[in-house]
PDB file of C-alpha atoms in Angstrom:
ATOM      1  CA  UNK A   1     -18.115  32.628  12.331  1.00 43.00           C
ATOM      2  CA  UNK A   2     -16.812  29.424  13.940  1.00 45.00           C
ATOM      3  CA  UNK A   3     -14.716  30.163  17.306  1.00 45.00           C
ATOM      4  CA  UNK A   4     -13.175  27.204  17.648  1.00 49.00           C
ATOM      5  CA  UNK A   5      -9.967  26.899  17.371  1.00 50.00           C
ATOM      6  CA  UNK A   6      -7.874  26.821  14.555  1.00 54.00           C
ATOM      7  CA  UNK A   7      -6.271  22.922  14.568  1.00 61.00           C
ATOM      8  CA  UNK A   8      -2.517  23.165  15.238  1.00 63.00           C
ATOM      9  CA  UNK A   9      -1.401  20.804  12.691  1.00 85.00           C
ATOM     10  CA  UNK A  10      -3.490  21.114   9.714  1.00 90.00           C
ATOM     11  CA  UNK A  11      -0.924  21.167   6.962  1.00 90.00           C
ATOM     12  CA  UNK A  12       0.787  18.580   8.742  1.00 93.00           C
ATOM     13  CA  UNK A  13      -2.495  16.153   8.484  1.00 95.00           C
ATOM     14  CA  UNK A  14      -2.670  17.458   4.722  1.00 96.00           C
ATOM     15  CA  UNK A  15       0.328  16.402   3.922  1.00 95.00           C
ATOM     16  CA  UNK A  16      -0.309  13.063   5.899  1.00 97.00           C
ATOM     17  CA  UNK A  17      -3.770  12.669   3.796  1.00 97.00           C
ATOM     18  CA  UNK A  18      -2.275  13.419   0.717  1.00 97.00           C
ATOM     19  CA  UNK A  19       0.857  11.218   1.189  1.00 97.00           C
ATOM     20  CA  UNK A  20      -1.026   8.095   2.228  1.00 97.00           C
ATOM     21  CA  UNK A  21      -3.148   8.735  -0.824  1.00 96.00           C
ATOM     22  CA  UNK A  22      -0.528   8.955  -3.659  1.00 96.00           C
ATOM     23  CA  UNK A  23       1.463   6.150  -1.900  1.00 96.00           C
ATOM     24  CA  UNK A  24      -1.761   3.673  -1.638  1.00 95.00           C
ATOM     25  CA  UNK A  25      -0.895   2.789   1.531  1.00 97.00           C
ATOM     26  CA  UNK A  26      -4.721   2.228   2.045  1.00 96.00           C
ATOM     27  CA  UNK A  27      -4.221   0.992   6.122  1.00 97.00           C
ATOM     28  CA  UNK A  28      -2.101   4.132   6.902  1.00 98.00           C
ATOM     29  CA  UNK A  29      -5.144   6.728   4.913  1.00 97.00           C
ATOM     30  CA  UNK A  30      -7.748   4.906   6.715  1.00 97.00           C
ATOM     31  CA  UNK A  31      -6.257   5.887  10.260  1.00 98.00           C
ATOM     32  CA  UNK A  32      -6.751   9.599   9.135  1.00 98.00           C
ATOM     33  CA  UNK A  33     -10.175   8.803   9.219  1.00 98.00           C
ATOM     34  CA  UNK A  34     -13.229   8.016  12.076  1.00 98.00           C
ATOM     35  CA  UNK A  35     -14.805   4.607  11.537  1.00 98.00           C
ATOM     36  CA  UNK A  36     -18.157   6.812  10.859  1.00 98.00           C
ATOM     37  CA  UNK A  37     -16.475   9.383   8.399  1.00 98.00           C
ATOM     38  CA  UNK A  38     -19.567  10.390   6.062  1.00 98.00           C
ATOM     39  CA  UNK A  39     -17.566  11.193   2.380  1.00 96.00           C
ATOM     40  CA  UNK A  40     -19.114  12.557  -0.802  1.00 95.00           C
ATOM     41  CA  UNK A  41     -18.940  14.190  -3.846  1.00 92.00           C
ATOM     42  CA  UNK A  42     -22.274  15.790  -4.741  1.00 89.00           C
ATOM     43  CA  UNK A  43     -20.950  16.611  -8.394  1.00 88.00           C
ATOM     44  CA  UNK A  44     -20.741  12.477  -9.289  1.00 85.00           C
ATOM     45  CA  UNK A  45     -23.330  11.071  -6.598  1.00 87.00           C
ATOM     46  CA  UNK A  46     -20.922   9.965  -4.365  1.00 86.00           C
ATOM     47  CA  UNK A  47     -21.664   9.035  -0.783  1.00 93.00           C
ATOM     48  CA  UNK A  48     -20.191   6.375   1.327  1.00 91.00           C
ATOM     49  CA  UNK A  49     -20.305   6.293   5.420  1.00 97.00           C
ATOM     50  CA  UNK A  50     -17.798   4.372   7.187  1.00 97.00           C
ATOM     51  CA  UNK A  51     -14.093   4.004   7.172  1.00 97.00           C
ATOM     52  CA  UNK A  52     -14.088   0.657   5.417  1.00 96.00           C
ATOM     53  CA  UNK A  53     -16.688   1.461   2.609  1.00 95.00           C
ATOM     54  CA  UNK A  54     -14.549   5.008   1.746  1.00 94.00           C
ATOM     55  CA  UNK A  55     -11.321   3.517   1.683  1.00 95.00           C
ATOM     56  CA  UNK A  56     -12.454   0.076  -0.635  1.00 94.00           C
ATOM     57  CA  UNK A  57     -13.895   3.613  -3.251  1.00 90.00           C
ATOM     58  CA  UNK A  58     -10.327   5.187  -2.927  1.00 92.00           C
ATOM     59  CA  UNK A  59      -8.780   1.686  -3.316  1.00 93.00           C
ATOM     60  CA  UNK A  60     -11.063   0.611  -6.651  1.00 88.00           C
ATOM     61  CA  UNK A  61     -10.047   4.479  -8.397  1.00 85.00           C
ATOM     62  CA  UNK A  62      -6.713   3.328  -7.150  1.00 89.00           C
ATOM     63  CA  UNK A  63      -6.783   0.352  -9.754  1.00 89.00           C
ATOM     64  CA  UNK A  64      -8.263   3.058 -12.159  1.00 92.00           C
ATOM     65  CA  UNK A  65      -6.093   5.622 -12.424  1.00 94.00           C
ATOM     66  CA  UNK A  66      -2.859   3.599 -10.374  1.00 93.00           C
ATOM     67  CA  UNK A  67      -0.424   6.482 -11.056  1.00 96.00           C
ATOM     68  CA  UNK A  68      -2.763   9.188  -9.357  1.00 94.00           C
ATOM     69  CA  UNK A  69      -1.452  11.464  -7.223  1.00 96.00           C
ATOM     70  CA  UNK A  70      -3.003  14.379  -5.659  1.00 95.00           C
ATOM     71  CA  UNK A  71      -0.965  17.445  -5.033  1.00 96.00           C
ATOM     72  CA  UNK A  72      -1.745  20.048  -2.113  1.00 96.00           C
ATOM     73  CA  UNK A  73      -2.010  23.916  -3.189  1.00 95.00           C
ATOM     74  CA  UNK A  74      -3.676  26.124  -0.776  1.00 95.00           C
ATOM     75  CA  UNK A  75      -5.136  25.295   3.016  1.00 95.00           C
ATOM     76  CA  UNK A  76      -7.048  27.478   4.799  1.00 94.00           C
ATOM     77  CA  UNK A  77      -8.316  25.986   8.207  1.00 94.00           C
ATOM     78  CA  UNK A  78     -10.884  27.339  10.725  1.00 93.00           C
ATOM     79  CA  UNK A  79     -11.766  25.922  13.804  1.00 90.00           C
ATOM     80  CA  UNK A  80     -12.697  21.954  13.190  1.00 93.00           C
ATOM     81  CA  UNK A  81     -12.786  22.599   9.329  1.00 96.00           C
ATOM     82  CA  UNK A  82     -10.093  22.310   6.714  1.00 97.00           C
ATOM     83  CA  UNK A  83     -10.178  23.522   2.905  1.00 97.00           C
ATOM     84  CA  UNK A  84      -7.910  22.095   0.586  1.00 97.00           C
ATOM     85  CA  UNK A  85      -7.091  23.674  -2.862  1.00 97.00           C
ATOM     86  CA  UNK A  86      -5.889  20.035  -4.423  1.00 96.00           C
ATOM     87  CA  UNK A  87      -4.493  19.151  -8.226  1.00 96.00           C
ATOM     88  CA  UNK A  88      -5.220  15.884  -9.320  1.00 95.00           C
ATOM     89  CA  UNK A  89      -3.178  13.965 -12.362  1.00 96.00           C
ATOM     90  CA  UNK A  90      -2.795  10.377 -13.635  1.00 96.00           C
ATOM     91  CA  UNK A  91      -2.858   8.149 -15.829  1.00 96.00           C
ATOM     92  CA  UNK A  92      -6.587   6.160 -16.949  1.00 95.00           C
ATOM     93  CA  UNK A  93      -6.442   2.545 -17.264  1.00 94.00           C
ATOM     94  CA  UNK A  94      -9.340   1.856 -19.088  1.00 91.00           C
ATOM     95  CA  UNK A  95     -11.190   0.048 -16.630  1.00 88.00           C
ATOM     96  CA  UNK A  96     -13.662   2.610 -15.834  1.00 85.00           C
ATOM     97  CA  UNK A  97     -16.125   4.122 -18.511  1.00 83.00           C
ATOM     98  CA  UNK A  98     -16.394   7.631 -17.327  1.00 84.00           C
ATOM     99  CA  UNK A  99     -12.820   8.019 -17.535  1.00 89.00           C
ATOM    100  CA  UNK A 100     -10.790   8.156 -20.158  1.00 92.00           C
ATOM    101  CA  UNK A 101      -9.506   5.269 -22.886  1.00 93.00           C
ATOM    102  CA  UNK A 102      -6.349   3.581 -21.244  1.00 94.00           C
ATOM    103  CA  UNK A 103      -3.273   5.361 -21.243  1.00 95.00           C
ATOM    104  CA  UNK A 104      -4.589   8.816 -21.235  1.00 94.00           C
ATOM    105  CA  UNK A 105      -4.438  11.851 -18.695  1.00 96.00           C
ATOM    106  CA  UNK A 106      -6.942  12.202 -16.160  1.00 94.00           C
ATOM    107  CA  UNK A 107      -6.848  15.459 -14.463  1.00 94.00           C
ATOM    108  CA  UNK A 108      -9.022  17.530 -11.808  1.00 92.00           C
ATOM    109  CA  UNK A 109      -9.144  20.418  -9.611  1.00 94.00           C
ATOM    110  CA  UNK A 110     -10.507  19.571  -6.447  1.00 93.00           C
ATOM    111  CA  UNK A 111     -11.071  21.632  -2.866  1.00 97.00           C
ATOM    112  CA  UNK A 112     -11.974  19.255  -0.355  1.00 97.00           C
ATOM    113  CA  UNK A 113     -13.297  20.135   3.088  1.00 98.00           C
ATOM    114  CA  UNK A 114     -12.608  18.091   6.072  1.00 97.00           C
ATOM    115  CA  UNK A 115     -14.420  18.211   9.395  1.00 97.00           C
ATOM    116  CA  UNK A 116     -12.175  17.042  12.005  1.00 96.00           C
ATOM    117  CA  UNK A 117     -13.261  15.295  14.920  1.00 95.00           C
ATOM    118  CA  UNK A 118     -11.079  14.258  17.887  1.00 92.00           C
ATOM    119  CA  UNK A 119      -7.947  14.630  15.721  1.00 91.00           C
ATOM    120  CA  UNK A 120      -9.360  12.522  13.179  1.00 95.00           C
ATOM    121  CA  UNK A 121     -11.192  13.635   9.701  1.00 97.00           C
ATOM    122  CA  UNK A 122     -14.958  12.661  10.428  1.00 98.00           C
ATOM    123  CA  UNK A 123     -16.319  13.986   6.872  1.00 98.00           C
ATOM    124  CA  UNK A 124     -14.566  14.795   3.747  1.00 97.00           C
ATOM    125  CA  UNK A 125     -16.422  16.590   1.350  1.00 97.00           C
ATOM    126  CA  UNK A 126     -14.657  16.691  -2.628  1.00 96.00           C
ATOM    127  CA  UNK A 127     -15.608  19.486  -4.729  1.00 96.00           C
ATOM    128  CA  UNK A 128     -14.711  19.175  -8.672  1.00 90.00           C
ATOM    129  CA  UNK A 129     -13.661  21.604 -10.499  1.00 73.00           C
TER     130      UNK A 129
END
């Protein structure tokens, strides 16, 4: 069981993560993170480490589904680690293969697990469902 403490503001960093995100306010979304923040998402080979090479991934699937937005559900935190139940919904614009023909839905469940680090989301983890 993981005794640290639980973070104080953890739906208010959510909400910060998700906001950025469905804005694209890319510079804003990329303060949320460390400049070493490992991401991935084991379910499409995803991995990228660093600030700058996760935030060009969420700014190309930016051009790729431009309407995106993700929507919060559930958060559970614990100590340095916060799970987050997330809805995802937009619309494809054709540019990427795996996704849909242009003008169709994309949708996704996600839960996403983010290890904090000195206030700051060092890893972010993206489980599809």
């Amino acid at each position: 069981m993981n005794t640290n403490p639980v973070h104080p503001d953890a739906g208010k960093l959510v909400q910060e993560w998700a906001d950025a995100y469905n804005a694209q306010d890319f510079a804003r979304f990329g303060a949320l993170f460390t400049e070493d923040v490992a991401y991935t998402v084991s379910a499409y080979g995803f991995a990228f480490t660093g600030r700058d090479a996760f935030v060009s991934h969420v700014q190309e699937y930016a051009a790729a589904v431009p309407d995106r937005t993700l929507a919060p559900r559930r958060i559970i935190a614990d100590g340095d680690l916060i799970a987050v139940e997330t809805d995802f919904a937009g619309t494809s614009s054709g540019t990427v293969p795996a996704l849909p023909p242009a003008g169709q839905p994309v949708t996704a469940a996600f839960c996403t697990i983010l290890r904090l680090r000195d206030g700051k989301i060092a890893s972010q983890d993206d489980y599809v469902g």
